[in-house]
Amino acid sequence: MSAAQTAPRPLNATTYDAGARPQVRIVHLGLGAFHRAHQAWYTERAGDGWGIAAFTGRSPEAARQLAGQDGLYTLVERAADGDRHAVIAAEVQAHDGADLQALSTLLAHPDIAVVTLTVTEAGYRLAPAADGQPARLDAEDELVATDIAALRAHYEGSNFTLGTGGLDGRVVRTTAGRLLVGLAARRAADGWPIAVVSCDNLPGNGAAARASVLGLAERVDPLLAVWIEENVSFVDSSIDRITPRTTDADRASVAAATGYDDAAPVVTEPFSSWVLAGDFPAGRPAWEAAGAVFVEDLEPYERRKLWLLNGAHTLMAYAGTLRGHGTVSEALADERISGWVEEFWDAAARHLQDAQLDIPGYRAALRERFANPRIAHHLAQIGQDGSLKLGARAVPVYRAERNAGRDGTAALRLLAAWMDRIGIQLAAGEDVHDPAGERIAAAASGTGTAQTQALLAIVDPTLAAEDQAVSAVHALRGTFTD
Ligand code: CS2
C-alpha cells in the first residue's frame, strides 16, 4: 500500500456515506463539544429524522470547521478500557452565531419546532438574585445594554421585522438578543409556537432562559414579550455527559483509529443523561428512544446533578489545583480531596431524600466516572466562571445544612478553595477566566476577613451579609495545602 493510500482522508459527505441527511427541525445556539456529545447524539439516536442547524457563540471557528466537513464529526466514547468511534450526522447546518439572517430564516419556518441552548451559565446574563427570588436579566451588563440599544435602534418603527439586509451591520452579541431577533422573525412569519430547551448547568434553567429572553423583549418591544409569553414554551432540562475540550492528541488518535482526518472530533465519556420537564407545542424528536427521561418535576434530578456532580467538580477544580493536581482523576486519587468530596456528598445527600434518586448508586457511579483515567478532564477548564457556578453548587447545600441546624462546613469549603485559588492566580498575573473578573480583582485587593467578605459578595450578596458565614469561610482559607 502506498503512503497516499494510508494517509488519513478528510471527513465529509463525499468521503463518508452518511445516508440521507435528516430534516432540520432544531436550531441550536452554542455549537461546542458538549452539544455535539449530548443533544446531537440523542437526536441522532432517536432515529426519527430530526436534524439540527447549530450556531456558534463567540467565535465562528467551530462553524467553519464543521461546515467544512458537511456537519459530520466523530464522536469518541472513551471508556476506561477503550474507545468507541461513531460518525454523527444529525448536525446538518453549522453557522456563525452572528449570522442573524440565517437564524431568522430558520426560526421563521414552521418546520423548526425546538431551540436548544448550551451557552454556559454566563450566557444568560442574569443579575445575582437574592435568596428565593426569581432570576432576572442583568440590564446593567455592558453587552446587554449594547444589545438593547442596537435592537431598539434597528426595530424602531419597523414592527420588529428583520429586513433582507439583516440588522444593517449592527452586532447583537447576547444569546437573548440573537434569540429575540429569531423569535421576532417567527412572529412576523406566522407566529407558530416553539419550545426553547435550556441545556446549561443552572438551577431552573428553563426559567433562566425565559427571564433572559423576556427581560430583553420587555425593554425592546413589549408586544413581542407578550407574544413570547403566549407562544414560547421554556423547557427545563438537566444534562449530563463529561466532555473535556478536544486536543490535538484526540485528533491524532481519531485519525489513527478511523482513517479520517477529522478536524473536529469530540471525546466524551460513555455515560450520558438527559432529564426534561416542559411542553413541546410543535413536537420534538423521540429523545426517550435514546434514553432521555421526561418528568413532571425536574428539581430533584437537577439538584442531584448540580450538587453531587458539579459541586464535587468545583471542589476538585480549586482544592485540586491548590494541591498541585491537573485533572479530575488525579485530584480524586488524593485522599484529602477524596475525603472532602465524600464529606460534601454526605452533606448534599441529606437533602436528596427521594428514594427514586438512588443516591448511593449515583455516588458510586460518579466515583467511577471521575476516576476514568483515560478522560483527561482538566481542572482549569472546570474552574472557569467560578463566581457563577458556586451560587448553584455550594450555596444551596450550605443553606440546606444551616436550615437543618448544621454548620455547612463541607459546602463552604468550595468557596474558600475558590478564594485561595483566585489569590494565587491574581498574584501570578493570570486571567481568572470569570465574567466578574474585574470585580474579583477589586475584591481581592483587600485583606483578611474583609477580603473574604468582598469575594463572597460576588457569589452571593445575601450570604456575604451573614457574619457567621463569612468567618466560617475565612477560617477555611489556607487549609488546602497541609
Ligand atoms: C463541569 C461541567 O465545567 C464544569 O463546570 O462541572 O461541565 C460537567 O463536566 C458537566 O456538567 C457534566 O455533565
Tab-separated table of C-alpha atoms and ligand atoms in Angstrom:
chain	number	residue	atom	x	y	z
A	1	MET	CA	0.000	0.000	0.000
A	2	SER	CA	1.379	3.414	-0.940
A	3	ALA	CA	1.716	6.255	1.566
A	4	ALA	CA	-1.013	8.139	-0.289
A	5	GLN	CA	-3.455	5.277	0.364
A	6	THR	CA	-2.642	5.080	4.047
A	7	ALA	CA	-2.776	8.832	4.738
A	8	PRO	CA	-5.997	9.757	6.544
A	9	ARG	CA	-8.806	11.051	4.305
A	10	PRO	CA	-10.753	14.211	5.018
A	11	LEU	CA	-14.164	13.625	6.588
A	12	ASN	CA	-17.116	14.972	4.590
A	13	ALA	CA	-20.229	13.841	2.706
A	14	THR	CA	-18.128	12.745	-0.276
A	15	THR	CA	-15.691	10.580	1.660
A	16	TYR	CA	-18.220	9.252	4.166
A	17	ASP	CA	-21.654	7.884	3.273
A	18	ALA	CA	-23.943	9.220	5.984
A	19	GLY	CA	-27.087	8.257	4.040
A	20	ALA	CA	-29.983	10.706	3.627
A	21	ARG	CA	-29.496	13.620	5.999
A	22	PRO	CA	-32.280	14.428	8.443
A	23	GLN	CA	-34.549	17.435	8.036
A	24	VAL	CA	-33.560	20.495	10.047
A	25	ARG	CA	-36.185	20.904	12.755
A	26	ILE	CA	-33.989	22.034	15.648
A	27	VAL	CA	-31.975	25.221	15.972
A	28	HIS	CA	-29.145	25.100	18.466
A	29	LEU	CA	-27.300	28.065	19.969
A	30	GLY	CA	-23.849	27.314	21.368
A	31	LEU	CA	-22.096	24.959	18.972
A	32	GLY	CA	-19.474	23.366	21.217
A	33	ALA	CA	-18.163	19.948	22.168
A	34	PHE	CA	-20.804	19.330	24.833
A	35	HIS	CA	-23.679	19.967	22.447
A	36	ARG	CA	-22.183	17.576	19.916
A	37	ALA	CA	-21.605	14.875	22.552
A	38	HIS	CA	-25.055	15.293	24.062
A	39	GLN	CA	-28.080	16.781	22.270
A	40	ALA	CA	-26.775	15.887	18.782
A	41	TRP	CA	-26.094	12.320	19.933
A	42	TYR	CA	-29.604	11.978	21.462
A	43	THR	CA	-31.163	13.414	18.308
A	44	GLU	CA	-29.245	11.025	16.067
A	45	ARG	CA	-30.098	8.029	18.244
A	46	ALA	CA	-33.781	8.972	18.415
A	47	GLY	CA	-33.726	7.924	14.756
A	48	ASP	CA	-36.867	9.765	13.686
A	49	GLY	CA	-35.406	12.100	11.109
A	50	TRP	CA	-34.773	15.286	13.087
A	51	GLY	CA	-31.722	17.329	12.165
A	52	ILE	CA	-30.016	20.341	13.711
A	53	ALA	CA	-28.841	23.739	12.473
A	54	ALA	CA	-26.283	24.900	15.025
A	55	PHE	CA	-24.903	28.395	15.651
A	56	THR	CA	-21.636	29.189	17.373
A	57	GLY	CA	-21.284	31.525	20.333
A	58	ARG	CA	-18.405	33.974	20.331
A	59	SER	CA	-16.089	32.517	17.704
A	60	PRO	CA	-17.283	31.312	14.290
A	61	GLU	CA	-14.370	28.842	14.080
A	62	ALA	CA	-16.365	25.760	15.148
A	63	ALA	CA	-18.959	26.503	12.460
A	64	ARG	CA	-16.252	26.858	9.804
A	65	GLN	CA	-14.716	23.528	10.792
A	66	LEU	CA	-17.972	21.659	10.905
A	67	ALA	CA	-19.406	23.194	7.735
A	68	GLY	CA	-16.144	22.200	6.018
A	69	GLN	CA	-16.996	18.592	6.913
A	70	ASP	CA	-20.675	18.866	5.871
A	71	GLY	CA	-21.579	18.759	9.553
A	72	LEU	CA	-20.036	15.312	10.057
A	73	TYR	CA	-17.740	14.579	13.002
A	74	THR	CA	-16.509	11.627	15.002
A	75	LEU	CA	-17.828	11.074	18.492
A	76	VAL	CA	-15.387	9.083	20.602
A	77	GLU	CA	-16.869	7.362	23.637
A	78	ARG	CA	-13.842	6.921	25.834
A	79	ALA	CA	-14.292	4.196	28.437
A	80	ALA	CA	-11.645	3.164	30.958
A	81	ASP	CA	-10.928	0.111	28.763
A	82	GLY	CA	-11.083	1.550	25.237
A	83	ASP	CA	-12.606	3.893	22.649
A	84	ARG	CA	-15.741	3.531	20.526
A	85	HIS	CA	-15.992	5.715	17.415
A	86	ALA	CA	-19.159	6.818	15.604
A	87	VAL	CA	-19.754	9.440	12.932
A	88	ILE	CA	-22.670	11.709	13.853
A	89	ALA	CA	-24.784	13.079	11.007
A	90	ALA	CA	-27.535	14.940	12.922
A	91	GLU	CA	-25.750	18.282	12.622
A	92	VAL	CA	-26.987	19.343	9.197
A	93	GLN	CA	-26.007	23.025	9.183
A	94	ALA	CA	-23.362	24.968	11.101
A	95	HIS	CA	-23.496	28.776	11.190
A	96	ASP	CA	-21.634	31.700	12.646
A	97	GLY	CA	-23.692	32.841	15.653
A	98	ALA	CA	-23.554	36.407	14.337
A	99	ASP	CA	-25.468	35.361	11.209
A	100	LEU	CA	-28.853	36.688	12.261
A	101	GLN	CA	-30.214	36.362	8.763
A	102	ALA	CA	-29.711	32.578	8.803
A	103	LEU	CA	-31.160	32.368	12.312
A	104	SER	CA	-34.222	34.416	11.353
A	105	THR	CA	-34.858	32.450	8.180
A	106	LEU	CA	-34.767	29.200	10.124
A	107	LEU	CA	-36.937	30.355	13.009
A	108	ALA	CA	-39.471	31.885	10.625
A	109	HIS	CA	-40.052	28.423	9.151
A	110	PRO	CA	-42.802	26.228	10.619
A	111	ASP	CA	-40.616	23.075	10.376
A	112	ILE	CA	-38.461	24.405	13.194
A	113	ALA	CA	-40.043	23.175	16.399
A	114	VAL	CA	-37.298	23.319	19.015
A	115	VAL	CA	-34.424	25.609	20.000
A	116	THR	CA	-31.784	24.123	22.300
A	117	LEU	CA	-29.205	26.176	24.192
A	118	THR	CA	-25.727	25.426	25.541
A	119	VAL	CA	-24.399	28.901	26.200
A	120	THR	CA	-22.848	28.363	29.676
A	121	GLU	CA	-24.038	29.904	32.929
A	122	ALA	CA	-22.603	33.260	31.882
A	123	GLY	CA	-24.558	33.268	28.614
A	124	TYR	CA	-27.866	34.071	30.312
A	125	ARG	CA	-26.613	37.424	31.618
A	126	LEU	CA	-28.657	37.236	34.800
A	127	ALA	CA	-28.276	39.511	37.793
A	128	PRO	CA	-27.398	37.755	41.071
A	129	ALA	CA	-30.794	37.068	42.662
A	130	ALA	CA	-31.432	37.396	46.370
A	131	ASP	CA	-32.390	34.129	48.077
A	132	GLY	CA	-35.618	32.665	46.716
A	133	GLN	CA	-36.101	35.481	44.203
A	134	PRO	CA	-36.719	34.625	40.547
A	135	ALA	CA	-33.893	35.126	38.079
A	136	ARG	CA	-33.859	38.380	36.087
A	137	LEU	CA	-31.854	39.800	33.223
A	138	ASP	CA	-28.894	41.978	34.195
A	139	ALA	CA	-29.827	45.077	32.215
A	140	GLU	CA	-26.721	46.837	33.584
A	141	ASP	CA	-24.455	44.312	31.912
A	142	GLU	CA	-22.446	46.032	29.196
A	143	LEU	CA	-23.284	43.578	26.422
A	144	VAL	CA	-26.956	43.532	27.358
A	145	ALA	CA	-27.096	47.327	27.341
A	146	THR	CA	-25.361	47.467	23.946
A	147	ASP	CA	-27.756	44.900	22.501
A	148	ILE	CA	-30.785	46.750	23.842
A	149	ALA	CA	-29.570	49.938	22.169
A	150	ALA	CA	-28.814	48.166	18.866
A	151	LEU	CA	-32.144	46.352	18.787
A	152	ARG	CA	-34.138	49.445	19.695
A	153	ALA	CA	-32.377	51.472	17.024
A	154	HIS	CA	-32.935	48.829	14.402
A	155	TYR	CA	-36.526	47.971	15.112
A	156	GLU	CA	-37.777	51.471	15.763
A	157	GLY	CA	-40.907	51.817	13.649
A	158	SER	CA	-40.273	48.574	11.761
A	159	ASN	CA	-42.761	46.347	13.552
A	160	PHE	CA	-39.768	44.339	14.664
A	161	THR	CA	-39.097	42.596	11.386
A	162	LEU	CA	-35.663	41.871	10.082
A	163	GLY	CA	-35.262	43.047	6.502
A	164	THR	CA	-33.077	41.258	3.980
A	165	GLY	CA	-30.191	43.478	4.991
A	166	GLY	CA	-30.057	41.874	8.433
A	167	LEU	CA	-29.514	44.355	11.202
A	168	ASP	CA	-27.790	46.895	8.939
A	169	GLY	CA	-24.409	45.928	10.267
A	170	ARG	CA	-25.469	46.238	13.893
A	171	VAL	CA	-23.965	43.496	16.005
A	172	VAL	CA	-26.015	41.543	18.538
A	173	ARG	CA	-23.875	39.519	20.904
A	174	THR	CA	-26.012	38.124	23.697
A	175	THR	CA	-27.877	34.854	23.362
A	176	ALA	CA	-31.086	36.564	24.411
A	177	GLY	CA	-30.575	39.261	21.769
A	178	ARG	CA	-29.955	36.782	18.988
A	179	LEU	CA	-32.851	34.590	20.012
A	180	LEU	CA	-35.090	37.628	20.181
A	181	VAL	CA	-34.258	38.557	16.583
A	182	GLY	CA	-35.127	34.995	15.512
A	183	LEU	CA	-38.334	34.913	17.528
A	184	ALA	CA	-39.384	38.276	16.090
A	185	ALA	CA	-38.988	36.781	12.613
A	186	ARG	CA	-41.142	33.832	13.648
A	187	ARG	CA	-43.834	36.101	14.991
A	188	ALA	CA	-43.748	38.151	11.787
A	189	ALA	CA	-43.983	34.969	9.644
A	190	ASP	CA	-46.987	33.306	11.175
A	191	GLY	CA	-46.271	33.047	14.832
A	192	TRP	CA	-46.184	29.261	15.290
A	193	PRO	CA	-45.386	28.202	18.847
A	194	ILE	CA	-41.994	26.747	19.656
A	195	ALA	CA	-40.047	25.186	22.547
A	196	VAL	CA	-36.772	26.583	23.898
A	197	VAL	CA	-34.804	23.984	25.864
A	198	SER	CA	-32.001	25.167	28.110
A	199	CYS	CA	-29.145	22.669	28.467
A	200	ASP	CA	-26.922	24.613	30.849
A	201	ASN	CA	-25.936	23.871	34.442
A	202	LEU	CA	-28.247	26.377	36.125
A	203	PRO	CA	-30.978	25.609	38.630
A	204	GLY	CA	-34.324	26.245	36.921
A	205	ASN	CA	-32.596	26.707	33.573
A	206	GLY	CA	-35.884	26.979	31.663
A	207	ALA	CA	-36.936	29.870	33.885
A	208	ALA	CA	-33.473	31.374	33.491
A	209	ALA	CA	-33.771	31.290	29.690
A	210	ARG	CA	-37.239	32.768	29.960
A	211	ALA	CA	-36.068	35.578	32.261
A	212	SER	CA	-33.203	36.371	29.939
A	213	VAL	CA	-35.260	36.500	26.716
A	214	LEU	CA	-38.339	38.150	28.212
A	215	GLY	CA	-36.238	40.667	30.128
A	216	LEU	CA	-34.764	41.792	26.841
A	217	ALA	CA	-38.047	41.702	24.911
A	218	GLU	CA	-39.761	43.874	27.517
A	219	ARG	CA	-37.100	46.510	27.024
A	220	VAL	CA	-37.128	46.397	23.240
A	221	ASP	CA	-40.679	45.535	22.174
A	222	PRO	CA	-43.267	44.832	24.898
A	223	LEU	CA	-45.668	43.330	22.336
A	224	LEU	CA	-43.046	40.819	21.358
A	225	ALA	CA	-42.723	39.968	25.056
A	226	VAL	CA	-46.449	39.229	25.148
A	227	TRP	CA	-46.145	37.028	22.041
A	228	ILE	CA	-43.260	35.127	23.628
A	229	GLU	CA	-45.243	34.558	26.824
A	230	GLU	CA	-48.045	33.039	24.784
A	231	ASN	CA	-46.101	31.089	22.190
A	232	VAL	CA	-42.756	30.023	23.565
A	233	SER	CA	-42.503	27.101	25.957
A	234	PHE	CA	-39.332	27.248	28.071
A	235	VAL	CA	-38.356	23.682	28.910
A	236	ASP	CA	-36.175	22.796	31.911
A	237	SER	CA	-33.550	20.157	31.488
A	238	SER	CA	-30.794	18.521	33.477
A	239	ILE	CA	-27.989	17.445	31.205
A	240	ASP	CA	-25.017	15.261	31.947
A	241	ARG	CA	-22.066	13.967	29.992
A	242	ILE	CA	-18.461	14.752	30.901
A	243	THR	CA	-16.873	16.193	27.758
A	244	PRO	CA	-13.419	17.728	28.005
A	245	ARG	CA	-12.134	20.069	25.335
A	246	THR	CA	-10.803	18.295	22.220
A	247	THR	CA	-6.999	18.215	21.965
A	248	ASP	CA	-4.546	17.649	19.112
A	249	ALA	CA	-3.828	14.226	20.618
A	250	ASP	CA	-7.547	13.395	20.275
A	251	ARG	CA	-7.485	14.400	16.605
A	252	ALA	CA	-4.429	12.216	16.044
A	253	SER	CA	-5.958	9.218	17.805
A	254	VAL	CA	-9.150	9.527	15.744
A	255	ALA	CA	-7.137	9.654	12.514
A	256	ALA	CA	-5.185	6.568	13.562
A	257	ALA	CA	-8.294	4.627	14.564
A	258	THR	CA	-10.706	5.613	11.784
A	259	GLY	CA	-8.564	6.694	8.832
A	260	TYR	CA	-10.376	10.077	8.765
A	261	ASP	CA	-8.573	13.339	9.294
A	262	ASP	CA	-11.400	14.820	11.378
A	263	ALA	CA	-10.680	18.442	12.363
A	264	ALA	CA	-13.484	18.466	14.920
A	265	PRO	CA	-13.912	15.175	16.775
A	266	VAL	CA	-15.443	15.133	20.252
A	267	VAL	CA	-14.238	12.876	23.058
A	268	THR	CA	-16.754	12.069	25.766
A	269	GLU	CA	-17.449	9.502	28.460
A	270	PRO	CA	-19.787	6.537	27.793
A	271	PHE	CA	-22.260	7.766	30.443
A	272	SER	CA	-24.990	10.167	29.392
A	273	SER	CA	-28.171	11.504	30.923
A	274	TRP	CA	-30.903	13.980	29.959
A	275	VAL	CA	-33.943	14.662	32.119
A	276	LEU	CA	-36.505	17.159	30.796
A	277	ALA	CA	-39.687	18.840	32.030
A	278	GLY	CA	-41.945	21.012	29.908
A	279	ASP	CA	-44.096	21.252	26.800
A	280	PHE	CA	-43.154	20.946	23.155
A	281	PRO	CA	-46.013	22.697	21.354
A	282	ALA	CA	-44.617	21.981	17.871
A	283	GLY	CA	-43.371	18.437	18.563
A	284	ARG	CA	-39.932	17.028	19.320
A	285	PRO	CA	-37.678	14.096	18.483
A	286	ALA	CA	-38.333	10.841	20.341
A	287	TRP	CA	-35.342	11.542	22.580
A	288	GLU	CA	-36.707	8.975	25.047
A	289	ALA	CA	-35.792	6.309	22.467
A	290	ALA	CA	-32.191	7.349	23.112
A	291	GLY	CA	-32.564	7.242	26.902
A	292	ALA	CA	-33.825	10.744	27.745
A	293	VAL	CA	-36.368	10.889	30.552
A	294	PHE	CA	-39.385	13.215	30.694
A	295	VAL	CA	-40.635	14.124	34.170
A	296	GLU	CA	-43.177	16.448	35.754
A	297	ASP	CA	-40.827	17.861	38.362
A	298	LEU	CA	-37.207	18.312	37.385
A	299	GLU	CA	-35.951	19.824	40.626
A	300	PRO	CA	-34.849	16.655	42.456
A	301	TYR	CA	-32.866	15.450	39.419
A	302	GLU	CA	-31.416	18.855	38.792
A	303	ARG	CA	-30.230	19.141	42.386
A	304	ARG	CA	-28.756	15.663	42.395
A	305	LYS	CA	-26.690	16.525	39.339
A	306	LEU	CA	-25.743	20.119	40.193
A	307	TRP	CA	-24.825	19.340	43.788
A	308	LEU	CA	-23.223	15.914	43.558
A	309	LEU	CA	-21.522	16.033	40.168
A	310	ASN	CA	-20.933	19.713	39.548
A	311	GLY	CA	-20.379	20.564	43.223
A	312	ALA	CA	-17.692	17.898	43.532
A	313	HIS	CA	-16.174	19.099	40.264
A	314	THR	CA	-15.898	22.641	41.568
A	315	LEU	CA	-14.400	21.465	44.854
A	316	MET	CA	-11.808	19.395	42.982
A	317	ALA	CA	-11.143	22.202	40.491
A	318	TYR	CA	-9.957	24.604	43.193
A	319	ALA	CA	-8.742	22.358	46.022
A	320	GLY	CA	-7.157	20.012	43.480
A	321	THR	CA	-5.237	22.786	41.736
A	322	LEU	CA	-4.099	24.189	45.086
A	323	ARG	CA	-2.707	20.738	45.856
A	324	GLY	CA	-0.877	20.519	42.542
A	325	HIS	CA	-3.223	18.305	40.516
A	326	GLY	CA	-4.129	18.842	36.868
A	327	THR	CA	-7.127	16.610	36.161
A	328	VAL	CA	-10.209	15.262	37.928
A	329	SER	CA	-8.895	11.709	38.125
A	330	GLU	CA	-5.623	12.931	39.634
A	331	ALA	CA	-7.440	15.093	42.197
A	332	LEU	CA	-9.750	12.268	43.243
A	333	ALA	CA	-6.779	9.972	43.820
A	334	ASP	CA	-5.601	12.413	46.542
A	335	GLU	CA	-7.008	11.100	49.835
A	336	ARG	CA	-7.594	14.535	51.324
A	337	ILE	CA	-9.570	15.684	48.299
A	338	SER	CA	-11.459	12.443	48.145
A	339	GLY	CA	-12.356	12.904	51.821
A	340	TRP	CA	-13.636	16.452	51.213
A	341	VAL	CA	-15.667	15.235	48.239
A	342	GLU	CA	-17.282	12.483	50.360
A	343	GLU	CA	-17.972	14.967	53.148
A	344	PHE	CA	-19.633	17.334	50.649
A	345	TRP	CA	-21.642	14.458	49.182
A	346	ASP	CA	-22.789	13.409	52.677
A	347	ALA	CA	-23.986	16.963	53.313
A	348	ALA	CA	-25.777	17.238	49.956
A	349	ALA	CA	-27.250	13.734	50.184
A	350	ARG	CA	-29.026	14.616	53.446
A	351	HIS	CA	-31.221	16.905	51.313
A	352	LEU	CA	-31.782	14.499	48.425
A	353	GLN	CA	-34.162	12.132	50.135
A	354	ASP	CA	-36.372	10.906	47.290
A	355	ALA	CA	-35.711	7.124	47.057
A	356	GLN	CA	-36.075	7.297	43.260
A	357	LEU	CA	-32.869	9.308	43.147
A	358	ASP	CA	-30.837	6.274	44.305
A	359	ILE	CA	-28.125	8.457	45.805
A	360	PRO	CA	-25.841	5.543	46.840
A	361	GLY	CA	-25.876	4.215	43.265
A	362	TYR	CA	-25.394	7.709	41.833
A	363	ARG	CA	-22.400	8.357	44.097
A	364	ALA	CA	-20.788	5.052	43.214
A	365	ALA	CA	-21.252	5.773	39.503
A	366	LEU	CA	-19.807	9.271	39.936
A	367	ARG	CA	-16.692	7.916	41.605
A	368	GLU	CA	-16.168	5.588	38.699
A	369	ARG	CA	-16.796	8.345	36.130
A	370	PHE	CA	-14.433	10.768	37.852
A	371	ALA	CA	-11.760	8.098	38.179
A	372	ASN	CA	-11.757	7.258	34.422
A	373	PRO	CA	-8.040	7.787	33.781
A	374	ARG	CA	-8.495	7.986	30.007
A	375	ILE	CA	-10.665	11.115	30.224
A	376	ALA	CA	-8.248	13.979	30.864
A	377	HIS	CA	-10.749	16.444	32.316
A	378	HIS	CA	-8.650	19.455	33.202
A	379	LEU	CA	-9.389	21.203	36.480
A	380	ALA	CA	-8.557	24.550	34.860
A	381	GLN	CA	-11.499	24.135	32.446
A	382	ILE	CA	-13.937	23.366	35.280
A	383	GLY	CA	-12.551	26.228	37.385
A	384	GLN	CA	-13.662	28.877	34.879
A	385	ASP	CA	-16.630	31.156	35.683
A	386	GLY	CA	-16.480	30.161	39.356
A	387	SER	CA	-18.422	33.191	40.590
A	388	LEU	CA	-21.450	31.915	38.665
A	389	LYS	CA	-21.035	28.221	39.354
A	390	LEU	CA	-20.597	28.432	43.137
A	391	GLY	CA	-24.020	30.004	43.629
A	392	ALA	CA	-25.678	26.901	42.153
A	393	ARG	CA	-23.308	24.274	43.526
A	394	ALA	CA	-22.166	25.303	47.020
A	395	VAL	CA	-24.598	27.878	48.416
A	396	PRO	CA	-27.825	25.784	48.265
A	397	VAL	CA	-26.148	22.895	50.114
A	398	TYR	CA	-24.860	25.315	52.755
A	399	ARG	CA	-28.356	26.812	53.142
A	400	ALA	CA	-29.981	23.388	53.431
A	401	GLU	CA	-27.447	22.309	56.065
A	402	ARG	CA	-27.896	25.504	58.084
A	403	ASN	CA	-31.670	25.148	57.971
A	404	ALA	CA	-31.238	21.661	59.384
A	405	GLY	CA	-29.136	23.057	62.234
A	406	ARG	CA	-25.687	22.006	60.972
A	407	ASP	CA	-22.687	24.220	60.203
A	408	GLY	CA	-22.396	23.526	56.464
A	409	THR	CA	-18.589	23.474	56.511
A	410	ALA	CA	-18.401	20.900	53.721
A	411	ALA	CA	-20.139	23.327	51.342
A	412	LEU	CA	-18.257	26.419	52.496
A	413	ARG	CA	-15.010	24.621	51.664
A	414	LEU	CA	-15.792	25.113	47.949
A	415	LEU	CA	-15.965	28.870	48.457
A	416	ALA	CA	-12.753	29.038	50.487
A	417	ALA	CA	-10.894	26.945	47.910
A	418	TRP	CA	-12.122	29.244	45.114
A	419	MET	CA	-10.846	32.296	47.006
A	420	ASP	CA	-7.435	30.770	47.675
A	421	ARG	CA	-7.108	29.703	44.056
A	422	ILE	CA	-8.038	33.176	42.835
A	423	GLY	CA	-5.450	34.722	45.154
A	424	ILE	CA	-2.727	32.619	43.556
A	425	GLN	CA	-3.898	33.359	40.020
A	426	LEU	CA	-4.029	37.096	40.632
A	427	ALA	CA	-0.634	37.133	42.334
A	428	ALA	CA	0.801	35.364	39.285
A	429	GLY	CA	-0.897	37.841	36.947
A	430	GLU	CA	-3.067	35.095	35.414
A	431	ASP	CA	-6.532	35.584	33.934
A	432	VAL	CA	-9.143	34.219	36.358
A	433	HIS	CA	-11.484	33.395	33.440
A	434	ASP	CA	-14.610	34.771	35.011
A	435	PRO	CA	-17.116	37.321	33.696
A	436	ALA	CA	-16.820	39.033	37.094
A	437	GLY	CA	-13.018	39.177	36.685
A	438	GLU	CA	-12.702	42.900	37.343
A	439	ARG	CA	-14.882	42.818	40.442
A	440	ILE	CA	-12.970	39.771	41.658
A	441	ALA	CA	-9.636	41.578	41.280
A	442	ALA	CA	-11.001	44.623	43.136
A	443	ALA	CA	-12.395	42.460	45.959
A	444	ALA	CA	-9.141	40.504	46.223
A	445	SER	CA	-7.128	43.692	46.700
A	446	GLY	CA	-8.414	43.853	50.300
A	447	THR	CA	-7.040	41.721	53.123
A	448	GLY	CA	-8.228	39.451	55.934
A	449	THR	CA	-11.913	38.845	56.649
A	450	ALA	CA	-12.873	41.921	54.633
A	451	GLN	CA	-11.369	40.321	51.537
A	452	THR	CA	-13.237	37.067	52.158
A	453	GLN	CA	-16.450	39.018	52.599
A	454	ALA	CA	-15.924	41.058	49.423
A	455	LEU	CA	-15.256	37.924	47.374
A	456	LEU	CA	-18.269	36.177	48.891
A	457	ALA	CA	-20.443	39.155	47.932
A	458	ILE	CA	-19.682	38.479	44.261
A	459	VAL	CA	-21.075	34.952	44.559
A	460	ASP	CA	-23.971	35.712	46.888
A	461	PRO	CA	-24.554	39.153	48.422
A	462	THR	CA	-27.046	37.779	50.957
A	463	LEU	CA	-24.547	35.251	52.253
A	464	ALA	CA	-21.828	37.898	52.438
A	465	ALA	CA	-24.029	39.889	54.825
A	466	GLU	CA	-24.032	36.983	57.307
A	467	ASP	CA	-21.074	37.328	59.691
A	468	GLN	CA	-21.151	33.689	60.684
A	469	ALA	CA	-20.823	32.505	57.075
A	470	VAL	CA	-18.032	34.990	56.366
A	471	SER	CA	-15.970	33.926	59.388
A	472	ALA	CA	-16.571	30.248	58.682
A	473	VAL	CA	-15.333	30.639	55.085
A	474	HIS	CA	-12.423	32.732	56.285
A	475	ALA	CA	-11.381	30.060	58.786
A	476	LEU	CA	-11.213	27.508	55.966
A	477	ARG	CA	-8.870	29.598	53.860
A	478	GLY	CA	-5.289	28.439	53.749
A	479	THR	CA	-6.219	24.897	54.818
A	480	PHE	CA	-5.834	23.205	51.447
A	481	THR	CA	-2.143	22.540	51.198
A	482	ASP	CA	-1.413	20.933	54.590
B	1	CS2	C1	-18.282	20.942	34.848
B	1	CS2	C2	-19.369	20.514	33.868
B	1	CS2	O1	-17.004	22.623	33.782
B	1	CS2	C3	-17.868	22.383	34.649
B	1	CS2	O2	-18.358	23.262	35.324
B	1	CS2	O3	-18.705	20.716	36.147
B	1	CS2	O4	-19.109	20.947	32.579
B	1	CS2	C4	-19.582	18.994	33.884
B	1	CS2	O5	-18.476	18.323	33.324
B	1	CS2	C5	-20.834	18.613	33.140
B	1	CS2	O6	-21.922	19.268	33.711
B	1	CS2	C6	-21.022	17.098	33.162
B	1	CS2	O7	-22.269	16.767	32.690
